[in-house]
C-alpha cells in the first residue's frame, strides 16, 4: 500500500510549509463552526518535516491554533531530525498540543525516536497489521504494543478494516482504533451527525 505520490512533489516544490499554514487556518474555521454546535473534537493534523525545522512557521501555527484540541502527527525522517526540529516539537508540546508519531513500524522509523521526542501517542501503521497474518508478524505487533504501552504512549491502531482484524488485534493496550471498520472518510458536513453514533 503506497501513500499519495503528490506528497513528495509538494515537499520538492518548497510549498509544504505554506500548505501546512493553510491547513491550520482551515481547521480553525471548521472548529469554530463545530463550536457553535457545542461539538469539540480532537483534530489530528499531519505536518511536513520542513515546517518543523522553521520556528517562524511553528510560531504561526501556535498562534493560529493555540487553545484548540489539536494533535500534530509527525513523520520521522532521520535526515530531518535536527536540533531545530526537536526544539520546535518541545515548544508545541509546551503550548498544549499533542504530538503523535505517524506510521510507526514503516519507513525510517527507529526506536530512538520513541526516546528522543516528547510524544503523546504513536500510530501503528497498516503495514504492521498486514504482517500479523503470520506468527512472526503477530509477535512483532504484540511487542510493539507492549513497548509503547510501557513508555506510556497512547496507541492508535490505524487501518482496521474487517471484523477479523478487529477481533485479532484489538487488545487492552490499544487506545484508539482508526479505519474502515467504522467508516470510510466522510465529508465535513457529516462529521457532527456521525459523532452522535458513538
PDB file of C-alpha atoms in Angstrom:
ATOM      1  CA  UNK A   1       0.000   0.000   0.000  1.00  0.00           C
ATOM      2  CA  UNK A   2       1.545   3.320  -1.073  1.00  0.00           C
ATOM      3  CA  UNK A   3       0.861   6.811   0.122  1.00  0.00           C
ATOM      4  CA  UNK A   4      -0.121   9.536  -2.325  1.00  0.00           C
ATOM      5  CA  UNK A   5       2.760  10.399  -4.676  1.00  0.00           C
ATOM      6  CA  UNK A   6       1.927  14.112  -4.677  1.00  0.00           C
ATOM      7  CA  UNK A   7       3.229  14.438  -1.091  1.00  0.00           C
ATOM      8  CA  UNK A   8       6.805  14.145  -2.375  1.00  0.00           C
ATOM      9  CA  UNK A   9       6.045  16.679  -5.119  1.00  0.00           C
ATOM     10  CA  UNK A  10       4.755  19.161  -2.533  1.00  0.00           C
ATOM     11  CA  UNK A  11       7.921  18.800  -0.474  1.00  0.00           C
ATOM     12  CA  UNK A  12      10.181  19.103  -3.516  1.00  0.00           C
ATOM     13  CA  UNK A  13       8.346  22.239  -4.676  1.00  0.00           C
ATOM     14  CA  UNK A  14       9.019  24.107  -1.427  1.00  0.00           C
ATOM     15  CA  UNK A  15       5.286  24.604  -0.801  1.00  0.00           C
ATOM     16  CA  UNK A  16       4.978  22.250   2.169  1.00  0.00           C
ATOM     17  CA  UNK A  17       5.045  24.895   4.901  1.00  0.00           C
ATOM     18  CA  UNK A  18       2.664  27.203   3.048  1.00  0.00           C
ATOM     19  CA  UNK A  19       0.212  24.318   2.754  1.00  0.00           C
ATOM     20  CA  UNK A  20       0.651  23.465   6.453  1.00  0.00           C
ATOM     21  CA  UNK A  21      -0.296  27.028   7.413  1.00  0.00           C
ATOM     22  CA  UNK A  22      -3.318  26.965   5.072  1.00  0.00           C
ATOM     23  CA  UNK A  23      -4.465  23.635   6.565  1.00  0.00           C
ATOM     24  CA  UNK A  24      -4.186  25.020  10.109  1.00  0.00           C
ATOM     25  CA  UNK A  25      -6.300  28.049   9.189  1.00  0.00           C
ATOM     26  CA  UNK A  26      -8.946  25.824   7.584  1.00  0.00           C
ATOM     27  CA  UNK A  27      -9.013  23.559  10.633  1.00  0.00           C
ATOM     28  CA  UNK A  28      -9.561  26.585  12.852  1.00  0.00           C
ATOM     29  CA  UNK A  29     -12.542  27.640  10.693  1.00  0.00           C
ATOM     30  CA  UNK A  30     -14.024  24.131  10.977  1.00  0.00           C
ATOM     31  CA  UNK A  31     -13.536  24.037  14.742  1.00  0.00           C
ATOM     32  CA  UNK A  32     -15.236  27.409  15.111  1.00  0.00           C
ATOM     33  CA  UNK A  33     -18.251  26.129  13.151  1.00  0.00           C
ATOM     34  CA  UNK A  34     -18.427  22.964  15.277  1.00  0.00           C
ATOM     35  CA  UNK A  35     -18.127  25.009  18.476  1.00  0.00           C
ATOM     36  CA  UNK A  36     -21.403  26.702  17.535  1.00  0.00           C
ATOM     37  CA  UNK A  37     -22.974  23.236  17.906  1.00  0.00           C
ATOM     38  CA  UNK A  38     -21.165  22.621  21.199  1.00  0.00           C
ATOM     39  CA  UNK A  39     -19.008  19.997  19.462  1.00  0.00           C
ATOM     40  CA  UNK A  40     -15.297  19.988  20.369  1.00  0.00           C
ATOM     41  CA  UNK A  41     -13.485  17.069  18.711  1.00  0.00           C
ATOM     42  CA  UNK A  42      -9.761  16.451  18.831  1.00  0.00           C
ATOM     43  CA  UNK A  43      -8.301  17.055  15.379  1.00  0.00           C
ATOM     44  CA  UNK A  44      -5.122  15.456  14.065  1.00  0.00           C
ATOM     45  CA  UNK A  45      -3.038  17.375  11.554  1.00  0.00           C
ATOM     46  CA  UNK A  46      -0.116  15.966   9.605  1.00  0.00           C
ATOM     47  CA  UNK A  47       2.790  18.376   9.491  1.00  0.00           C
ATOM     48  CA  UNK A  48       5.626  18.301   6.983  1.00  0.00           C
ATOM     49  CA  UNK A  49       9.187  17.761   8.285  1.00  0.00           C
ATOM     50  CA  UNK A  50      10.370  21.011   6.652  1.00  0.00           C
ATOM     51  CA  UNK A  51       7.796  23.014   8.610  1.00  0.00           C
ATOM     52  CA  UNK A  52       9.059  21.514  11.857  1.00  0.00           C
ATOM     53  CA  UNK A  53      12.522  22.931  11.171  1.00  0.00           C
ATOM     54  CA  UNK A  54      11.357  26.546  10.930  1.00  0.00           C
ATOM     55  CA  UNK A  55      10.493  28.291  14.196  1.00  0.00           C
ATOM     56  CA  UNK A  56       8.698  31.113  12.369  1.00  0.00           C
ATOM     57  CA  UNK A  57       6.239  28.658  10.837  1.00  0.00           C
ATOM     58  CA  UNK A  58       5.833  26.869  14.163  1.00  0.00           C
ATOM     59  CA  UNK A  59       5.094  30.173  15.920  1.00  0.00           C
ATOM     60  CA  UNK A  60       2.494  30.938  13.231  1.00  0.00           C
ATOM     61  CA  UNK A  61       0.858  27.543  13.775  1.00  0.00           C
ATOM     62  CA  UNK A  62       0.823  28.036  17.540  1.00  0.00           C
ATOM     63  CA  UNK A  63      -0.753  31.464  17.084  1.00  0.00           C
ATOM     64  CA  UNK A  64      -3.467  30.060  14.803  1.00  0.00           C
ATOM     65  CA  UNK A  65      -4.449  27.012  16.855  1.00  0.00           C
ATOM     66  CA  UNK A  66      -3.472  27.662  20.471  1.00  0.00           C
ATOM     67  CA  UNK A  67      -6.258  26.646  22.814  1.00  0.00           C
ATOM     68  CA  UNK A  68      -7.763  24.102  20.441  1.00  0.00           C
ATOM     69  CA  UNK A  69      -7.691  20.329  20.931  1.00  0.00           C
ATOM     70  CA  UNK A  70      -5.065  19.515  18.311  1.00  0.00           C
ATOM     71  CA  UNK A  71      -2.683  16.619  17.798  1.00  0.00           C
ATOM     72  CA  UNK A  72       0.126  17.106  15.283  1.00  0.00           C
ATOM     73  CA  UNK A  73       1.206  13.944  13.500  1.00  0.00           C
ATOM     74  CA  UNK A  74       4.854  13.853  12.504  1.00  0.00           C
ATOM     75  CA  UNK A  75       6.683  11.546  10.155  1.00  0.00           C
ATOM     76  CA  UNK A  76      10.112  10.550  11.365  1.00  0.00           C
ATOM     77  CA  UNK A  77      12.834  11.014   8.801  1.00  0.00           C
ATOM     78  CA  UNK A  78      16.230  10.655  10.351  1.00  0.00           C
ATOM     79  CA  UNK A  79      17.800  13.141   7.923  1.00  0.00           C
ATOM     80  CA  UNK A  80      15.360  15.871   9.002  1.00  0.00           C
ATOM     81  CA  UNK A  81      15.558  15.358  12.762  1.00  0.00           C
ATOM     82  CA  UNK A  82      17.894  18.084  13.934  1.00  0.00           C
ATOM     83  CA  UNK A  83      18.168  20.420  16.910  1.00  0.00           C
ATOM     84  CA  UNK A  84      15.638  22.881  15.469  1.00  0.00           C
ATOM     85  CA  UNK A  85      13.058  20.141  14.942  1.00  0.00           C
ATOM     86  CA  UNK A  86      13.441  18.817  18.483  1.00  0.00           C
ATOM     87  CA  UNK A  87      13.178  22.314  19.977  1.00  0.00           C
ATOM     88  CA  UNK A  88      10.090  23.155  17.902  1.00  0.00           C
ATOM     89  CA  UNK A  89       8.353  19.902  18.829  1.00  0.00           C
ATOM     90  CA  UNK A  90       9.052  20.583  22.508  1.00  0.00           C
ATOM     91  CA  UNK A  91       7.670  24.106  22.087  1.00  0.00           C
ATOM     92  CA  UNK A  92       4.465  22.778  20.538  1.00  0.00           C
ATOM     93  CA  UNK A  93       4.076  20.298  23.388  1.00  0.00           C
ATOM     94  CA  UNK A  94       4.652  23.083  25.944  1.00  0.00           C
ATOM     95  CA  UNK A  95       1.928  25.141  24.253  1.00  0.00           C
ATOM     96  CA  UNK A  96      -0.589  22.365  24.871  1.00  0.00           C
ATOM     97  CA  UNK A  97      -0.556  20.473  21.595  1.00  0.00           C
ATOM     98  CA  UNK A  98      -0.282  16.698  21.427  1.00  0.00           C
ATOM     99  CA  UNK A  99       2.412  15.106  19.291  1.00  0.00           C
ATOM    100  CA  UNK A 100       1.909  11.769  17.562  1.00  0.00           C
ATOM    101  CA  UNK A 101       4.389   9.668  15.624  1.00  0.00           C
ATOM    102  CA  UNK A 102       2.709   8.621  12.389  1.00  0.00           C
ATOM    103  CA  UNK A 103       3.406   5.370  10.518  1.00  0.00           C
ATOM    104  CA  UNK A 104       5.189   3.587  13.375  1.00  0.00           C
ATOM    105  CA  UNK A 105       6.831   0.459  12.046  1.00  0.00           C
ATOM    106  CA  UNK A 106       7.492   1.518   8.450  1.00  0.00           C
ATOM    107  CA  UNK A 107       9.743   3.844   6.520  1.00  0.00           C
ATOM    108  CA  UNK A 108      12.520   5.496   8.503  1.00  0.00           C
ATOM    109  CA  UNK A 109      11.128   4.852  11.973  1.00  0.00           C
ATOM    110  CA  UNK A 110      13.668   3.668  14.528  1.00  0.00           C
ATOM    111  CA  UNK A 111      13.468   3.041  18.253  1.00  0.00           C
ATOM    112  CA  UNK A 112      15.499   6.085  19.260  1.00  0.00           C
ATOM    113  CA  UNK A 113      12.657   8.357  18.151  1.00  0.00           C
ATOM    114  CA  UNK A 114      10.471   6.870  20.882  1.00  0.00           C
ATOM    115  CA  UNK A 115      13.015   8.188  23.368  1.00  0.00           C
ATOM    116  CA  UNK A 116      14.052  11.473  21.784  1.00  0.00           C
ATOM    117  CA  UNK A 117      10.714  13.129  21.004  1.00  0.00           C
ATOM    118  CA  UNK A 118       8.126  14.026  23.687  1.00  0.00           C
ATOM    119  CA  UNK A 119       5.319  12.036  22.106  1.00  0.00           C
ATOM    120  CA  UNK A 120       1.723  11.812  23.273  1.00  0.00           C
ATOM    121  CA  UNK A 121       0.834   8.904  21.006  1.00  0.00           C
ATOM    122  CA  UNK A 122       2.022   6.575  18.282  1.00  0.00           C
ATOM    123  CA  UNK A 123       0.102   5.319  15.265  1.00  0.00           C
ATOM    124  CA  UNK A 124       0.804   1.724  14.308  1.00  0.00           C
ATOM    125  CA  UNK A 125       0.807   1.596  10.536  1.00  0.00           C
ATOM    126  CA  UNK A 126      -1.494  -0.563   8.419  1.00  0.00           C
ATOM    127  CA  UNK A 127       1.562  -2.414   7.090  1.00  0.00           C
ATOM    128  CA  UNK A 128       2.187  -3.874  10.553  1.00  0.00           C
ATOM    129  CA  UNK A 129      -1.408  -5.126  10.575  1.00  0.00           C
ATOM    130  CA  UNK A 130      -0.710  -6.958   7.326  1.00  0.00           C
ATOM    131  CA  UNK A 131       2.350  -8.601   8.903  1.00  0.00           C
ATOM    132  CA  UNK A 132       0.154 -10.170  11.603  1.00  0.00           C
ATOM    133  CA  UNK A 133      -1.158 -12.714   9.138  1.00  0.00           C
ATOM    134  CA  UNK A 134       1.708 -14.962  10.236  1.00  0.00           C
ATOM    135  CA  UNK A 135       3.139 -15.823  13.664  1.00  0.00           C
ATOM    136  CA  UNK A 136       6.321 -13.773  13.315  1.00  0.00           C
ATOM    137  CA  UNK A 137       4.407 -10.645  12.348  1.00  0.00           C
ATOM    138  CA  UNK A 138       1.919 -11.100  15.182  1.00  0.00           C
ATOM    139  CA  UNK A 139       4.763 -11.376  17.707  1.00  0.00           C
ATOM    140  CA  UNK A 140       6.240  -8.161  16.303  1.00  0.00           C
ATOM    141  CA  UNK A 141       2.878  -6.428  16.634  1.00  0.00           C
ATOM    142  CA  UNK A 142       2.331  -7.589  20.233  1.00  0.00           C
ATOM    143  CA  UNK A 143       5.787  -6.414  21.266  1.00  0.00           C
ATOM    144  CA  UNK A 144       5.328  -3.001  19.625  1.00  0.00           C
ATOM    145  CA  UNK A 145       2.140  -2.627  21.663  1.00  0.00           C
ATOM    146  CA  UNK A 146       3.927  -3.670  24.857  1.00  0.00           C
ATOM    147  CA  UNK A 147       6.826  -1.287  24.250  1.00  0.00           C
ATOM    148  CA  UNK A 148       4.652   1.723  23.501  1.00  0.00           C
ATOM    149  CA  UNK A 149       2.359   0.997  26.419  1.00  0.00           C
ATOM    150  CA  UNK A 150       5.334   0.675  28.797  1.00  0.00           C
ATOM    151  CA  UNK A 151       6.539   4.084  27.544  1.00  0.00           C
ATOM    152  CA  UNK A 152       3.100   5.453  28.459  1.00  0.00           C
ATOM    153  CA  UNK A 153       2.177   6.415  24.895  1.00  0.00           C
ATOM    154  CA  UNK A 154      -1.392   6.345  23.693  1.00  0.00           C
ATOM    155  CA  UNK A 155      -1.567   3.706  20.942  1.00  0.00           C
ATOM    156  CA  UNK A 156      -3.593   4.353  17.811  1.00  0.00           C
ATOM    157  CA  UNK A 157      -4.150   1.357  15.568  1.00  0.00           C
ATOM    158  CA  UNK A 158      -4.726   2.619  12.042  1.00  0.00           C
ATOM    159  CA  UNK A 159      -6.133   0.742   9.118  1.00  0.00           C
ATOM    160  CA  UNK A 160      -8.508  -1.716  10.791  1.00  0.00           C
ATOM    161  CA  UNK A 161     -10.889  -2.763   8.025  1.00  0.00           C
ATOM    162  CA  UNK A 162     -12.579  -6.033   8.990  1.00  0.00           C
ATOM    163  CA  UNK A 163     -14.183  -7.734  11.976  1.00  0.00           C
ATOM    164  CA  UNK A 164     -11.444 -10.404  11.856  1.00  0.00           C
ATOM    165  CA  UNK A 165      -8.725  -7.764  12.143  1.00  0.00           C
ATOM    166  CA  UNK A 166     -10.580  -6.100  14.995  1.00  0.00           C
ATOM    167  CA  UNK A 167     -11.038  -9.374  16.885  1.00  0.00           C
ATOM    168  CA  UNK A 168      -7.416 -10.426  16.385  1.00  0.00           C
ATOM    169  CA  UNK A 169      -5.584  -7.165  17.020  1.00  0.00           C
ATOM    170  CA  UNK A 170      -7.540  -5.070  19.480  1.00  0.00           C
ATOM    171  CA  UNK A 171      -6.168  -5.580  22.985  1.00  0.00           C
ATOM    172  CA  UNK A 172      -6.135  -3.636  26.278  1.00  0.00           C
ATOM    173  CA  UNK A 173      -3.002  -1.733  25.183  1.00  0.00           C
ATOM    174  CA  UNK A 174      -4.822  -0.106  22.241  1.00  0.00           C
ATOM    175  CA  UNK A 175      -6.443   3.263  22.987  1.00  0.00           C
ATOM    176  CA  UNK A 176      -7.899   4.277  19.613  1.00  0.00           C
ATOM    177  CA  UNK A 177      -8.900   2.285  16.542  1.00  0.00           C
ATOM    178  CA  UNK A 178      -8.985   4.012  13.181  1.00  0.00           C
ATOM    179  CA  UNK A 179     -10.122   2.585   9.890  1.00  0.00           C
ATOM    180  CA  UNK A 180     -12.830   1.472   7.503  1.00  0.00           C
ATOM    181  CA  UNK A 181     -14.099  -0.957  10.149  1.00  0.00           C
ATOM    182  CA  UNK A 182     -16.002   2.078  11.434  1.00  0.00           C
ATOM    183  CA  UNK A 183     -16.325   4.250   8.352  1.00  0.00           C
ATOM    184  CA  UNK A 184     -14.660   5.355   5.182  1.00  0.00           C
ATOM    185  CA  UNK A 185     -13.682   9.016   5.018  1.00  0.00           C
ATOM    186  CA  UNK A 186     -16.668  11.334   5.332  1.00  0.00           C
ATOM    187  CA  UNK A 187     -17.130  14.988   4.429  1.00  0.00           C
ATOM    188  CA  UNK A 188     -17.161  17.840   6.926  1.00  0.00           C
ATOM    189  CA  UNK A 189     -20.942  18.235   6.861  1.00  0.00           C
ATOM    190  CA  UNK A 190     -21.432  14.628   8.022  1.00  0.00           C
ATOM    191  CA  UNK A 191     -18.922  14.557  10.872  1.00  0.00           C
ATOM    192  CA  UNK A 192     -21.078  16.136  13.567  1.00  0.00           C
ATOM    193  CA  UNK A 193     -24.000  13.800  12.905  1.00  0.00           C
ATOM    194  CA  UNK A 194     -21.712  10.786  12.672  1.00  0.00           C
ATOM    195  CA  UNK A 195     -20.186  11.627  16.068  1.00  0.00           C
ATOM    196  CA  UNK A 196     -23.585  11.121  17.686  1.00  0.00           C
ATOM    197  CA  UNK A 197     -23.376   7.391  16.913  1.00  0.00           C
ATOM    198  CA  UNK A 198     -20.587   6.993  19.488  1.00  0.00           C
TER     199      UNK A 198
END
